[in-house]
PDB file of C-alpha atoms in Angstrom:
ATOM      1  CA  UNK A   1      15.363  -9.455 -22.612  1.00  0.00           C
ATOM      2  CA  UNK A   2      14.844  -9.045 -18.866  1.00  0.00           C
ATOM      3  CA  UNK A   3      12.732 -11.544 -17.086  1.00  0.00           C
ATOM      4  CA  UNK A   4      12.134 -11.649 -13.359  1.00  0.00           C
ATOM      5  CA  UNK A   5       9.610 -14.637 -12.437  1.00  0.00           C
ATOM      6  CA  UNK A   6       8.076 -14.869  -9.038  1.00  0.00           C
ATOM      7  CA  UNK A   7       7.615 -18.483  -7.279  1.00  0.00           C
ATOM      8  CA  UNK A   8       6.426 -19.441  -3.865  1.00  0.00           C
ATOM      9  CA  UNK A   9       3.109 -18.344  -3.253  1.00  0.00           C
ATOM     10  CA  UNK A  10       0.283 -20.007  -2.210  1.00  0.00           C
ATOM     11  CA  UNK A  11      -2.066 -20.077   1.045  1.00  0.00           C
ATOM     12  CA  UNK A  12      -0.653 -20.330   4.296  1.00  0.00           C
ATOM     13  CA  UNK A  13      -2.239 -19.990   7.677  1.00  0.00           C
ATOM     14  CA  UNK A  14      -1.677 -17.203   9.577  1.00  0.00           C
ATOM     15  CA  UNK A  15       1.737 -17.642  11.859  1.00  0.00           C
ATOM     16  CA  UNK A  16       3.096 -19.623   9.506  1.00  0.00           C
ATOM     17  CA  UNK A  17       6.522 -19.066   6.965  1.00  0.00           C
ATOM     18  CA  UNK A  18       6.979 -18.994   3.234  1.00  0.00           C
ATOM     19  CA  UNK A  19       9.519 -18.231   1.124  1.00  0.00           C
ATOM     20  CA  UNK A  20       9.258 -16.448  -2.148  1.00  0.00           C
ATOM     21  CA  UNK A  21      11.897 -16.382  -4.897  1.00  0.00           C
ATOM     22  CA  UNK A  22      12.683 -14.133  -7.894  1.00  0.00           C
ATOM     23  CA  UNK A  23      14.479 -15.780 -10.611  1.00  0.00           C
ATOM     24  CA  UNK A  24      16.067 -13.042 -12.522  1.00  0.00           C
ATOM     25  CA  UNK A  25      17.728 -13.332 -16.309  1.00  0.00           C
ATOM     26  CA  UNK A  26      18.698 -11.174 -19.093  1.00  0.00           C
ATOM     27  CA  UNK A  27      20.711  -8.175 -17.159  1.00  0.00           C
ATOM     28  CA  UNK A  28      24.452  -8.274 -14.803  1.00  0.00           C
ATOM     29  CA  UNK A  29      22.158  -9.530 -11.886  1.00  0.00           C
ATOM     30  CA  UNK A  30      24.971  -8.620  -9.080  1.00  0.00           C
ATOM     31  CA  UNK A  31      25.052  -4.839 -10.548  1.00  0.00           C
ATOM     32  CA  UNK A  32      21.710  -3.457  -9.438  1.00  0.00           C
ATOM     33  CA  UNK A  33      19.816  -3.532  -6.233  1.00  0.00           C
ATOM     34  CA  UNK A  34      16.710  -5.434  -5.930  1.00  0.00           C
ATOM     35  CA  UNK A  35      13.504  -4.804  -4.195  1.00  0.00           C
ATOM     36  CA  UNK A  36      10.070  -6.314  -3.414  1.00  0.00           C
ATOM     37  CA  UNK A  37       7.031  -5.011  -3.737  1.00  0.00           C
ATOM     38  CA  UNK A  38       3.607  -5.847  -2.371  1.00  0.00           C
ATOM     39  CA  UNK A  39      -0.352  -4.845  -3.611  1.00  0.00           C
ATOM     40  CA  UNK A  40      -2.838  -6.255  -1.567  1.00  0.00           C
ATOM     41  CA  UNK A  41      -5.922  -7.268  -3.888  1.00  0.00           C
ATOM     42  CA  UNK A  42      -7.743  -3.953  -5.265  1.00  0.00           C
ATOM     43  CA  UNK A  43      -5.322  -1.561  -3.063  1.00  0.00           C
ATOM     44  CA  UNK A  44      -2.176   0.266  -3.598  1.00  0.00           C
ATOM     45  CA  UNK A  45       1.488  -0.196  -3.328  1.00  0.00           C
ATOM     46  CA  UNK A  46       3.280  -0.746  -0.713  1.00  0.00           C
ATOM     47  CA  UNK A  47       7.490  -1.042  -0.583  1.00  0.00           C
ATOM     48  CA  UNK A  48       8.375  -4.063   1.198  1.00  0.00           C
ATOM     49  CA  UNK A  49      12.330  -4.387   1.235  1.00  0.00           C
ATOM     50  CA  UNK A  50      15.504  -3.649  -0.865  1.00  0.00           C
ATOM     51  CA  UNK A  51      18.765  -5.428  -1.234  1.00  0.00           C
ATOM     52  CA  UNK A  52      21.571  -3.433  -2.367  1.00  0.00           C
ATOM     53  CA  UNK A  53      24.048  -5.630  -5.092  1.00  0.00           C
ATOM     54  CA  UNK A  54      26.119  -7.117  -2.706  1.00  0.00           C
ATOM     55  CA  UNK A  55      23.594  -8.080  -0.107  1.00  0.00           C
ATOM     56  CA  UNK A  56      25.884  -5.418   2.176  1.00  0.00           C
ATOM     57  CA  UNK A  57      22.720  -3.526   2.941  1.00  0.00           C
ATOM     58  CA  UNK A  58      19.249  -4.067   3.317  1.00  0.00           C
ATOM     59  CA  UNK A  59      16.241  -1.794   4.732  1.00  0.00           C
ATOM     60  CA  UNK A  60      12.452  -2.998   5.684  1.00  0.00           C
ATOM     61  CA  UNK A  61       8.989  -1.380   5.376  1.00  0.00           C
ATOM     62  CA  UNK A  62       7.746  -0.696   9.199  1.00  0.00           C
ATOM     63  CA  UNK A  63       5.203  -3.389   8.292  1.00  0.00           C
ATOM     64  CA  UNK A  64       7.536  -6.443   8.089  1.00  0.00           C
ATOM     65  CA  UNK A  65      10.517  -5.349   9.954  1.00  0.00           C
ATOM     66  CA  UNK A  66      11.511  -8.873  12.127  1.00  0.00           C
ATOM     67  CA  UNK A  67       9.183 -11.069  10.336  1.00  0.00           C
ATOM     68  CA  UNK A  68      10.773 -10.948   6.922  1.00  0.00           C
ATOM     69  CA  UNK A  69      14.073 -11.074   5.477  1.00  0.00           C
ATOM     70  CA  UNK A  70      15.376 -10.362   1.784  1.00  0.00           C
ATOM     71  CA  UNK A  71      18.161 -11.493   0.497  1.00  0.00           C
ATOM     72  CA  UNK A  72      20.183 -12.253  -2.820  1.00  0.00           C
ATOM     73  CA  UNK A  73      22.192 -15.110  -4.547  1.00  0.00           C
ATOM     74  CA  UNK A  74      24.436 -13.762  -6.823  1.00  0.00           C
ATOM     75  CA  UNK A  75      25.743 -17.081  -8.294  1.00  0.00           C
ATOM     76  CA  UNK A  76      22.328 -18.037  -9.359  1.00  0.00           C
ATOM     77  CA  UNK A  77      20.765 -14.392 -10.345  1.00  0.00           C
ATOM     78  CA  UNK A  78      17.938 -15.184  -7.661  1.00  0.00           C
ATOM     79  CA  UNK A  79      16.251 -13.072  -5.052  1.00  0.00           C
ATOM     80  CA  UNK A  80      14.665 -14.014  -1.921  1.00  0.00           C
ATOM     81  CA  UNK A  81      12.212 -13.094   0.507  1.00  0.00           C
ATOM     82  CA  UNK A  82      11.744 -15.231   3.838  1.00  0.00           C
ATOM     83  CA  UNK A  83       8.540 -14.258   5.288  1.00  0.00           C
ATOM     84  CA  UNK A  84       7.853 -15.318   9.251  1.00  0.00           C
ATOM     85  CA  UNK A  85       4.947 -14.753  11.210  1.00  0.00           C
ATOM     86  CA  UNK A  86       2.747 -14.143   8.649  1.00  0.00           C
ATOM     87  CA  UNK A  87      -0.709 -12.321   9.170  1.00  0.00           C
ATOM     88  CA  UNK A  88      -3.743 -11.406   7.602  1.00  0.00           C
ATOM     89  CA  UNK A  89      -2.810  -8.569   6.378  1.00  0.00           C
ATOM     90  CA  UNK A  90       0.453  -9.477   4.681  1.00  0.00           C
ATOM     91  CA  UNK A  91      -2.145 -11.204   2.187  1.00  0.00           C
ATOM     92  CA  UNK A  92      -0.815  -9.870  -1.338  1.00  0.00           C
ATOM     93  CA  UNK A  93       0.352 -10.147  -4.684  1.00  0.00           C
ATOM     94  CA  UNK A  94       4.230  -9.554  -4.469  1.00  0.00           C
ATOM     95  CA  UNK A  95       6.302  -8.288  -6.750  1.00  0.00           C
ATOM     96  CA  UNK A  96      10.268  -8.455  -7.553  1.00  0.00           C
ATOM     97  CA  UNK A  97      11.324  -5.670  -8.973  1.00  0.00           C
ATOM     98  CA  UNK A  98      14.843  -4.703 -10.243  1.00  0.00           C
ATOM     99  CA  UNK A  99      16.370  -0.813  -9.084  1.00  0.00           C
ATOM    100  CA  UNK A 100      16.919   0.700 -12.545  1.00  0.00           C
ATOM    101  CA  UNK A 101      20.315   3.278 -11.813  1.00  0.00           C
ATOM    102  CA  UNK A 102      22.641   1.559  -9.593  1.00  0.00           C
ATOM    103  CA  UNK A 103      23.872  -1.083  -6.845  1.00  0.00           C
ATOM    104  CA  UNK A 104      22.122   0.749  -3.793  1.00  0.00           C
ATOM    105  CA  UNK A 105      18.459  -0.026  -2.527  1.00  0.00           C
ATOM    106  CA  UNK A 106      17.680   3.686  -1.451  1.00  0.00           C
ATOM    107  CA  UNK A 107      15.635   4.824  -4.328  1.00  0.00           C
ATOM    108  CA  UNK A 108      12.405   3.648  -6.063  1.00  0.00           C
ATOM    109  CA  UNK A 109      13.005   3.530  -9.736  1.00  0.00           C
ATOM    110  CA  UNK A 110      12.321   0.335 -10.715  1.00  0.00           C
ATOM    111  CA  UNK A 111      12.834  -0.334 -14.141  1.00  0.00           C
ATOM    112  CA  UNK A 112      11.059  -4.035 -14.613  1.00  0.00           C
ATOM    113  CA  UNK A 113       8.920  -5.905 -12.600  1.00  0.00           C
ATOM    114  CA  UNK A 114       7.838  -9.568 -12.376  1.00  0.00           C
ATOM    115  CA  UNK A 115       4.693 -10.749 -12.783  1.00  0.00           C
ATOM    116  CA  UNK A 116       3.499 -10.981  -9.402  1.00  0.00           C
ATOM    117  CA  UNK A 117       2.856 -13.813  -6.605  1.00  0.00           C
ATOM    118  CA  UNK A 118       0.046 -14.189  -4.444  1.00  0.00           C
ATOM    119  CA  UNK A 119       0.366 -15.255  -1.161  1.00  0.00           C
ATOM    120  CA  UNK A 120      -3.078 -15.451   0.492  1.00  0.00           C
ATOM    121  CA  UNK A 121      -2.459 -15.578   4.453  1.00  0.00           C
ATOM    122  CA  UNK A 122      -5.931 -17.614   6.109  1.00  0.00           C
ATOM    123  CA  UNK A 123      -7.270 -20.089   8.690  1.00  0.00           C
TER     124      UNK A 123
ATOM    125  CA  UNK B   1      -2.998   6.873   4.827  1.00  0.00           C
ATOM    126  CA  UNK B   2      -0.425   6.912   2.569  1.00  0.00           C
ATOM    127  CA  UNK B   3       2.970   9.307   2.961  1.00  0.00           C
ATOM    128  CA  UNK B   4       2.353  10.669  -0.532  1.00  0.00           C
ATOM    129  CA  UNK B   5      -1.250  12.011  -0.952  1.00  0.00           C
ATOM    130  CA  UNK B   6      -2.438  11.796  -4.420  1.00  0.00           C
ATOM    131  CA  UNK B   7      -5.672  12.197  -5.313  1.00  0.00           C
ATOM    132  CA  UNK B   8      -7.642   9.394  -5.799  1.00  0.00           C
ATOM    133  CA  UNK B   9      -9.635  10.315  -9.386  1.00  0.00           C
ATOM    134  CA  UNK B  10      -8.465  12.008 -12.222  1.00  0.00           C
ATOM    135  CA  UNK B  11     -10.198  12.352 -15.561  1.00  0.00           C
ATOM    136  CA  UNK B  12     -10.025  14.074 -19.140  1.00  0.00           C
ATOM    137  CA  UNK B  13     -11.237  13.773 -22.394  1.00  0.00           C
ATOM    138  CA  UNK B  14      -8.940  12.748 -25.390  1.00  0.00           C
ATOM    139  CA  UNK B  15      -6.450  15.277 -26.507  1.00  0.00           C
ATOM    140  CA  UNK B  16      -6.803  16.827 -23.512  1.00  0.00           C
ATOM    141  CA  UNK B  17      -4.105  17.375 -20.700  1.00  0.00           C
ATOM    142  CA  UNK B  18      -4.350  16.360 -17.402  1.00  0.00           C
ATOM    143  CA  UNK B  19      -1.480  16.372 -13.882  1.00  0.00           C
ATOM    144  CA  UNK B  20      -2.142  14.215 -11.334  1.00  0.00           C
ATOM    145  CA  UNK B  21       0.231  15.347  -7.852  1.00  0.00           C
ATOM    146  CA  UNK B  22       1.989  14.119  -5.427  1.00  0.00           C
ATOM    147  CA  UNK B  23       2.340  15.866  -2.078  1.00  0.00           C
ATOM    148  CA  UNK B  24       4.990  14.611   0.106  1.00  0.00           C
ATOM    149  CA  UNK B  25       7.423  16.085   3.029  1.00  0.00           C
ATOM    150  CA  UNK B  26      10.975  17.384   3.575  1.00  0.00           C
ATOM    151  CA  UNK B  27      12.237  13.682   4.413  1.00  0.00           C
ATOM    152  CA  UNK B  28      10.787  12.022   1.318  1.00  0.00           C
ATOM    153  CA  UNK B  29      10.413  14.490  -1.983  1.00  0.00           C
ATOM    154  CA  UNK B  30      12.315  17.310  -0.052  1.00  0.00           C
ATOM    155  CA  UNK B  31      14.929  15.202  -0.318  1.00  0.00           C
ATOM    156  CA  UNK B  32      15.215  12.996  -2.825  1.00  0.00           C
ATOM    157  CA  UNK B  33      13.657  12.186  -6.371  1.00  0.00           C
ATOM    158  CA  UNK B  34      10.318  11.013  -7.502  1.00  0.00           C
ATOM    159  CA  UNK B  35       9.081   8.602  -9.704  1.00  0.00           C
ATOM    160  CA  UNK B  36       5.886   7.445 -11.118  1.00  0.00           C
ATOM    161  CA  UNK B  37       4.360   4.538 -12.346  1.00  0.00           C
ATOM    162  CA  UNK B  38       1.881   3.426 -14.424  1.00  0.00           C
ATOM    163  CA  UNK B  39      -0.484   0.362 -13.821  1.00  0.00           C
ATOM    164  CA  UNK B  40      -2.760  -1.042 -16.478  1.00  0.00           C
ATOM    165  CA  UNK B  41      -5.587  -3.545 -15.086  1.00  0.00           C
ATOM    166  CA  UNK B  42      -4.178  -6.781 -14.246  1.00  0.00           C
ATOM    167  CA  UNK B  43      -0.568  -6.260 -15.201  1.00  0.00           C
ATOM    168  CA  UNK B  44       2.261  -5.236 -12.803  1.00  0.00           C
ATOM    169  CA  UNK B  45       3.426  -1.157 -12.857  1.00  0.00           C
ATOM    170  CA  UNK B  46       5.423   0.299 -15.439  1.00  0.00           C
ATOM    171  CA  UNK B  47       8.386   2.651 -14.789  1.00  0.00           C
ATOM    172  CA  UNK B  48       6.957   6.071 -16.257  1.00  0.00           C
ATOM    173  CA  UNK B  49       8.914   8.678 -14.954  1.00  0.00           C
ATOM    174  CA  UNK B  50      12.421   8.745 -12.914  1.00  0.00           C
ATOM    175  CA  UNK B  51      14.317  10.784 -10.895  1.00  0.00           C
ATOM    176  CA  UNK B  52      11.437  13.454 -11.180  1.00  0.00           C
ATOM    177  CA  UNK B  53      11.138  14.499 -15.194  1.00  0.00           C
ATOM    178  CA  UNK B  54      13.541  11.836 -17.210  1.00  0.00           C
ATOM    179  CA  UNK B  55      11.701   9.366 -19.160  1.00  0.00           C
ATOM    180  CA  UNK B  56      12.879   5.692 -19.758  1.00  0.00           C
ATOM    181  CA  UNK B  57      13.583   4.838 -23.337  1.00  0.00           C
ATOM    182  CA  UNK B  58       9.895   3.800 -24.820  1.00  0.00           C
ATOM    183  CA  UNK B  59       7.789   5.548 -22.902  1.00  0.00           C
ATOM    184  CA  UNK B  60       6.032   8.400 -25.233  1.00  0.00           C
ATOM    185  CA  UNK B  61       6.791  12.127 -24.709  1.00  0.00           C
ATOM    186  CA  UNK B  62       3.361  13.184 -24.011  1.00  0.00           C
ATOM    187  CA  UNK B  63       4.635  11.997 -20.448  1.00  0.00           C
ATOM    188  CA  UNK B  64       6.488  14.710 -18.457  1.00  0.00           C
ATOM    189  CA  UNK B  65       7.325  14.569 -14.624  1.00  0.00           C
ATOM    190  CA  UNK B  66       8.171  17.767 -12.618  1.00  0.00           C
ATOM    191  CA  UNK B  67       9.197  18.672  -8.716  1.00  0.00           C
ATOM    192  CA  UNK B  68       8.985  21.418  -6.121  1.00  0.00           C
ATOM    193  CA  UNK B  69       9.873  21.537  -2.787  1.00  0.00           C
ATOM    194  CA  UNK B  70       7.621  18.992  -1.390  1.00  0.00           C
ATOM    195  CA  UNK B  71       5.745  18.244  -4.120  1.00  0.00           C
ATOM    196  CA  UNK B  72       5.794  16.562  -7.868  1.00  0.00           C
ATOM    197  CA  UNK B  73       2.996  16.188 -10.770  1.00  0.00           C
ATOM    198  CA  UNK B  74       2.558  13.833 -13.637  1.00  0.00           C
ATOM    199  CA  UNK B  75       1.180  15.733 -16.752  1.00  0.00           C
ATOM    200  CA  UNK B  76      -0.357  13.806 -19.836  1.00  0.00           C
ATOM    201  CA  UNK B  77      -0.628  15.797 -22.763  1.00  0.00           C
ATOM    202  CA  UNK B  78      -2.492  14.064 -25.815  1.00  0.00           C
ATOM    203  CA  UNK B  79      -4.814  12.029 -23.768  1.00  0.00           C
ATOM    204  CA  UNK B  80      -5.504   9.499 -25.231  1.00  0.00           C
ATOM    205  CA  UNK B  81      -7.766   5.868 -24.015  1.00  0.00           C
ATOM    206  CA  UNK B  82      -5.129   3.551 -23.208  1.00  0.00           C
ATOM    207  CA  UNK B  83      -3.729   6.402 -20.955  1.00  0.00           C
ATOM    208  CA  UNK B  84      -6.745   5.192 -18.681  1.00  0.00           C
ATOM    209  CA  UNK B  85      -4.800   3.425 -15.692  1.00  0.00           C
ATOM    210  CA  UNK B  86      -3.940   4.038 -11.668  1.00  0.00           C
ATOM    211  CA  UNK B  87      -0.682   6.178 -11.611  1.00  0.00           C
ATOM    212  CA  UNK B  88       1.293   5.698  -8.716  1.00  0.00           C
ATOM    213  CA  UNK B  89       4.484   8.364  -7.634  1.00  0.00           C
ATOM    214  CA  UNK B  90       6.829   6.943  -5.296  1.00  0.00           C
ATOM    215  CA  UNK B  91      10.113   8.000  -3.419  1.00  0.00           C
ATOM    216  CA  UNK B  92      12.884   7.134  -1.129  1.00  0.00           C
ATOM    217  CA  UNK B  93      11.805   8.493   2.696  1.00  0.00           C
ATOM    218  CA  UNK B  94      15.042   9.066   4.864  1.00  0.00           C
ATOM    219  CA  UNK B  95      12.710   9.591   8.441  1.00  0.00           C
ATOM    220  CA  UNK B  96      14.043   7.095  10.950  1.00  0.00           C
ATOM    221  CA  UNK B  97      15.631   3.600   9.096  1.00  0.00           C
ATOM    222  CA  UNK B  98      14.583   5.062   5.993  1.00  0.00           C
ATOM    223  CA  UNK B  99      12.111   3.409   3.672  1.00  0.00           C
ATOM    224  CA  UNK B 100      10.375   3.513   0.084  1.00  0.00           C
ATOM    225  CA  UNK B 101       7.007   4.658   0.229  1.00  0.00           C
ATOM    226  CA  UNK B 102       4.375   5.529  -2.416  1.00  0.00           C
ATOM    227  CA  UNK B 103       1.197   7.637  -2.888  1.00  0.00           C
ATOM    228  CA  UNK B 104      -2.431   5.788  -2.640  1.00  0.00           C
ATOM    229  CA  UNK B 105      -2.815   5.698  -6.461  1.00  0.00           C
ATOM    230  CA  UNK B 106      -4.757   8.198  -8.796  1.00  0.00           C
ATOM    231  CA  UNK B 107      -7.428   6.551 -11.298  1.00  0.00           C
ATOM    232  CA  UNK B 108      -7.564   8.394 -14.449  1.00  0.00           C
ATOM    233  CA  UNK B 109     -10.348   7.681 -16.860  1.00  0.00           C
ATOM    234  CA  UNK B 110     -10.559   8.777 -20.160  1.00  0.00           C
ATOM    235  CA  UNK B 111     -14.132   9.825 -20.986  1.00  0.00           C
TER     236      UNK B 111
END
Protein backbone atom coordinates (compact mmCIF):
# COMPACT_ATOMS: atom_id res chain seq x y z
CA UNK A 1 0.00 0.00 0.00
CA UNK A 2 1.33 3.50 -0.68
CA UNK A 3 1.75 5.83 2.19
CA UNK A 4 3.23 9.30 2.01
CA UNK A 5 3.12 11.05 5.62
CA UNK A 6 3.80 14.71 5.99
CA UNK A 7 5.92 16.05 9.16
CA UNK A 8 7.18 19.46 10.03
CA UNK A 9 4.54 21.81 10.38
CA UNK A 10 3.69 23.97 12.92
CA UNK A 11 3.62 27.94 13.52
CA UNK A 12 6.42 29.95 12.68
CA UNK A 13 6.80 33.68 12.56
CA UNK A 14 6.96 35.31 9.56
CA UNK A 15 10.85 35.45 8.17
CA UNK A 16 11.54 32.53 9.69
CA UNK A 17 12.56 28.67 8.10
CA UNK A 18 10.98 25.27 8.38
CA UNK A 19 11.47 22.25 6.92
CA UNK A 20 8.85 19.79 5.91
CA UNK A 21 9.39 16.11 5.12
CA UNK A 22 7.48 13.40 3.20
CA UNK A 23 8.17 9.98 4.30
CA UNK A 24 7.19 7.84 1.45
CA UNK A 25 6.64 3.73 1.55
CA UNK A 26 5.01 1.09 -0.39
CA UNK A 27 6.17 2.03 -4.21
CA UNK A 28 10.19 2.10 -6.06
CA UNK A 29 10.51 5.63 -4.38
CA UNK A 30 13.62 6.67 -6.79
CA UNK A 31 11.29 5.79 -9.99
CA UNK A 32 8.76 8.60 -9.96
CA UNK A 33 9.00 12.29 -9.54
CA UNK A 34 7.67 13.94 -6.56
CA UNK A 35 5.89 17.13 -6.01
CA UNK A 36 4.38 19.40 -3.31
CA UNK A 37 1.39 20.83 -3.13
CA UNK A 38 -0.10 23.66 -1.11
CA UNK A 39 -4.11 24.75 -0.14
CA UNK A 40 -4.32 27.61 1.88
CA UNK A 41 -7.34 27.11 4.44
CA UNK A 42 -10.84 27.23 2.45
CA UNK A 43 -8.97 28.12 -1.03
CA UNK A 44 -7.70 26.25 -3.93
CA UNK A 45 -4.63 24.55 -5.12
CA UNK A 46 -1.74 25.79 -5.77
CA UNK A 47 1.59 23.71 -7.32
CA UNK A 48 4.47 24.44 -5.26
CA UNK A 49 7.57 22.40 -6.66
CA UNK A 50 8.55 19.07 -8.37
CA UNK A 51 11.57 16.88 -8.12
CA UNK A 52 12.21 14.69 -10.94
CA UNK A 53 13.64 10.86 -9.64
CA UNK A 54 17.04 11.67 -9.54
CA UNK A 55 16.89 15.07 -7.98
CA UNK A 56 18.59 16.13 -11.66
CA UNK A 57 15.79 18.61 -12.11
CA UNK A 58 13.63 20.65 -10.20
CA UNK A 59 11.12 23.65 -11.15
CA UNK A 60 9.30 26.28 -8.59
CA UNK A 61 5.86 27.97 -8.51
CA UNK A 62 6.57 31.94 -9.14
CA UNK A 63 5.40 32.18 -5.52
CA UNK A 64 8.36 30.48 -3.76
CA UNK A 65 11.05 30.65 -6.28
CA UNK A 66 14.42 31.61 -3.87
CA UNK A 67 12.75 31.04 -0.66
CA UNK A 68 12.15 27.33 -0.96
CA UNK A 69 13.93 24.39 -2.04
CA UNK A 70 12.73 20.66 -2.70
CA UNK A 71 14.64 18.01 -2.70
CA UNK A 72 14.81 14.06 -2.41
CA UNK A 73 16.68 11.25 -0.46
CA UNK A 74 16.61 8.31 -2.30
CA UNK A 75 18.29 6.02 0.32
CA UNK A 76 15.63 6.77 2.78
CA UNK A 77 12.37 7.13 0.34
CA UNK A 78 11.97 10.78 1.87
CA UNK A 79 11.11 14.10 0.32
CA UNK A 80 11.92 17.47 1.39
CA UNK A 81 10.92 20.90 1.27
CA UNK A 82 13.19 23.74 2.90
CA UNK A 83 11.11 26.73 3.19
CA UNK A 84 13.07 30.34 3.86
CA UNK A 85 11.65 33.56 4.31
CA UNK A 86 8.45 32.58 5.07
CA UNK A 87 5.34 34.99 4.85
CA UNK A 88 1.89 35.32 5.55
CA UNK A 89 0.73 34.11 2.80
CA UNK A 90 2.70 30.89 2.46
CA UNK A 91 0.26 29.91 5.47
CA UNK A 92 -1.11 26.37 4.22
CA UNK A 93 -1.81 22.90 4.45
CA UNK A 94 0.92 21.15 2.23
CA UNK A 95 0.76 18.28 0.54
CA UNK A 96 3.38 15.54 -0.88
CA UNK A 97 2.23 14.09 -3.62
CA UNK A 98 3.78 11.31 -5.80
CA UNK A 99 3.80 11.93 -10.09
CA UNK A 100 1.80 8.87 -11.18
CA UNK A 101 3.57 8.03 -15.04
CA UNK A 102 7.18 8.54 -14.81
CA UNK A 103 10.64 9.96 -13.37
CA UNK A 104 10.07 13.65 -14.70
CA UNK A 105 8.33 16.53 -12.63
CA UNK A 106 6.67 18.24 -15.76
CA UNK A 107 3.20 16.97 -15.49
CA UNK A 108 0.43 17.03 -12.82
CA UNK A 109 -0.93 13.58 -12.44
CA UNK A 110 -0.53 12.75 -9.15
CA UNK A 111 -1.59 9.50 -8.28
CA UNK A 112 -1.53 9.61 -4.15
CA UNK A 113 -1.29 12.22 -1.86
CA UNK A 114 -0.38 12.57 1.84
CA UNK A 115 -2.41 13.71 4.30
CA UNK A 116 -1.49 17.17 4.53
CA UNK A 117 0.68 19.58 6.93
CA UNK A 118 -0.15 22.82 8.15
CA UNK A 119 2.21 25.33 8.49
CA UNK A 120 0.57 28.49 9.90
CA UNK A 121 3.08 31.53 9.18
CA UNK A 122 2.22 34.50 12.24
CA UNK A 123 3.61 37.11 14.65
CA UNK B 1 -6.94 34.56 -10.69
CA UNK B 2 -6.19 31.32 -11.50
CA UNK B 3 -4.51 30.17 -15.14
CA UNK B 4 -7.33 27.66 -15.59
CA UNK B 5 -10.81 29.30 -15.19
CA UNK B 6 -13.35 26.94 -13.99
CA UNK B 7 -16.38 27.88 -12.84
CA UNK B 8 -16.87 28.17 -9.43
CA UNK B 9 -20.56 26.25 -8.89
CA UNK B 10 -21.87 23.42 -10.49
CA UNK B 11 -24.99 21.50 -9.57
CA UNK B 12 -27.42 18.55 -10.67
CA UNK B 13 -29.84 16.37 -9.42
CA UNK B 14 -29.19 12.53 -9.05
CA UNK B 15 -29.01 10.58 -12.21
CA UNK B 16 -28.44 13.48 -13.88
CA UNK B 17 -25.25 14.54 -15.92
CA UNK B 18 -23.32 17.36 -15.38
CA UNK B 19 -19.41 18.89 -17.13
CA UNK B 20 -17.68 21.16 -15.28
CA UNK B 21 -14.65 23.03 -17.81
CA UNK B 22 -11.58 24.06 -17.81
CA UNK B 23 -10.39 26.91 -20.00
CA UNK B 24 -6.76 27.28 -20.33
CA UNK B 25 -4.12 28.67 -23.10
CA UNK B 26 -1.77 27.45 -25.86
CA UNK B 27 1.21 27.12 -23.21
CA UNK B 28 -0.71 25.05 -20.66
CA UNK B 29 -3.73 22.70 -22.23
CA UNK B 30 -2.57 23.67 -25.84
CA UNK B 31 0.16 21.87 -25.04
CA UNK B 32 0.07 19.35 -22.83
CA UNK B 33 -2.53 17.05 -20.93
CA UNK B 34 -5.07 17.67 -18.29
CA UNK B 35 -6.05 16.17 -15.30
CA UNK B 36 -8.64 16.49 -12.70
CA UNK B 37 -9.12 15.91 -9.27
CA UNK B 38 -11.53 15.29 -6.92
CA UNK B 39 -11.64 16.69 -3.27
CA UNK B 40 -14.07 15.45 -0.66
CA UNK B 41 -14.37 17.81 2.58
CA UNK B 42 -11.49 17.45 4.75
CA UNK B 43 -9.51 14.84 2.88
CA UNK B 44 -6.64 15.54 0.41
CA UNK B 45 -7.58 15.34 -3.72
CA UNK B 46 -8.04 12.27 -5.50
CA UNK B 47 -6.53 11.56 -8.96
CA UNK B 48 -9.83 11.41 -11.19
CA UNK B 49 -8.86 11.80 -14.54
CA UNK B 50 -5.25 11.74 -16.39
CA UNK B 51 -3.71 12.71 -19.31
CA UNK B 52 -7.16 14.23 -20.42
CA UNK B 53 -9.87 11.08 -20.65
CA UNK B 54 -7.93 7.84 -19.01
CA UNK B 55 -9.21 6.86 -15.74
CA UNK B 56 -7.03 5.35 -12.87
CA UNK B 57 -7.94 1.85 -11.90
CA UNK B 58 -10.98 2.37 -9.18
CA UNK B 59 -12.34 5.27 -10.12
CA UNK B 60 -16.07 4.50 -11.58
CA UNK B 61 -16.87 4.96 -15.31
CA UNK B 62 -19.53 7.43 -14.89
CA UNK B 63 -16.27 9.68 -14.89
CA UNK B 64 -15.07 10.72 -18.39
CA UNK B 65 -12.45 13.54 -19.17
CA UNK B 66 -12.20 15.16 -22.67
CA UNK B 67 -9.86 18.05 -24.48
CA UNK B 68 -9.91 20.66 -27.21
CA UNK B 69 -7.62 23.06 -28.18
CA UNK B 70 -7.48 25.13 -25.15
CA UNK B 71 -9.93 23.69 -23.29
CA UNK B 72 -11.05 20.29 -21.27
CA UNK B 73 -14.43 19.22 -19.32
CA UNK B 74 -15.18 16.74 -16.62
CA UNK B 75 -18.61 15.01 -17.28
CA UNK B 76 -20.46 12.96 -14.46
CA UNK B 77 -23.01 10.83 -15.70
CA UNK B 78 -25.19 9.00 -12.92
CA UNK B 79 -24.99 11.72 -10.40
CA UNK B 80 -25.14 10.55 -7.64
CA UNK B 81 -24.62 12.35 -3.61
CA UNK B 82 -21.24 11.43 -2.78
CA UNK B 83 -20.30 12.94 -6.25
CA UNK B 84 -20.87 16.29 -4.21
CA UNK B 85 -17.14 17.65 -3.89
CA UNK B 86 -14.74 20.70 -5.38
CA UNK B 87 -13.22 19.30 -8.69
CA UNK B 88 -10.08 20.70 -9.52
CA UNK B 89 -8.32 20.27 -13.42
CA UNK B 90 -4.77 20.90 -13.49
CA UNK B 91 -1.84 20.93 -16.10
CA UNK B 92 1.76 21.36 -16.84
CA UNK B 93 2.29 25.31 -18.15
CA UNK B 94 5.54 25.56 -20.35
CA UNK B 95 5.38 29.86 -20.34
CA UNK B 96 8.73 31.04 -19.04
CA UNK B 97 10.51 28.26 -16.33
CA UNK B 98 7.52 26.32 -16.74
CA UNK B 99 5.23 25.44 -13.88
CA UNK B 100 2.08 23.29 -12.71
CA UNK B 101 -0.85 25.26 -12.32
CA UNK B 102 -4.53 24.46 -11.59
CA UNK B 103 -8.05 25.92 -12.05
CA UNK B 104 -9.82 27.79 -8.89
CA UNK B 105 -11.99 24.73 -8.09
CA UNK B 106 -15.71 24.01 -9.16
CA UNK B 107 -18.24 23.08 -6.19
CA UNK B 108 -20.74 20.66 -7.33
CA UNK B 109 -23.72 19.97 -5.15
CA UNK B 110 -26.02 17.38 -5.57
CA UNK B 111 -29.56 18.63 -4.86
Amino acid sequence: EVQLVESGGGLVQPGRSLRLSCAASGFTFDDYAMHWVRQAPGKGLEWVSGISWNSGSTGYADSVKGRFTISRDNAKNSLYLQMNSLRAEDTAFYYCAKGRGSGHYQSLDFDYWGQGTLVTVSS
Amino acid sequence: QSVLTQPPSASGTPGQRVTISCSGSSSNIGSNTVNWYQQLPGTAPKLLIYSNNQRPSGVPDRFSGSKSGTSASLAISGLQSEDEAVYYCAAWDDSLNGSGVFGGGTKLTVL
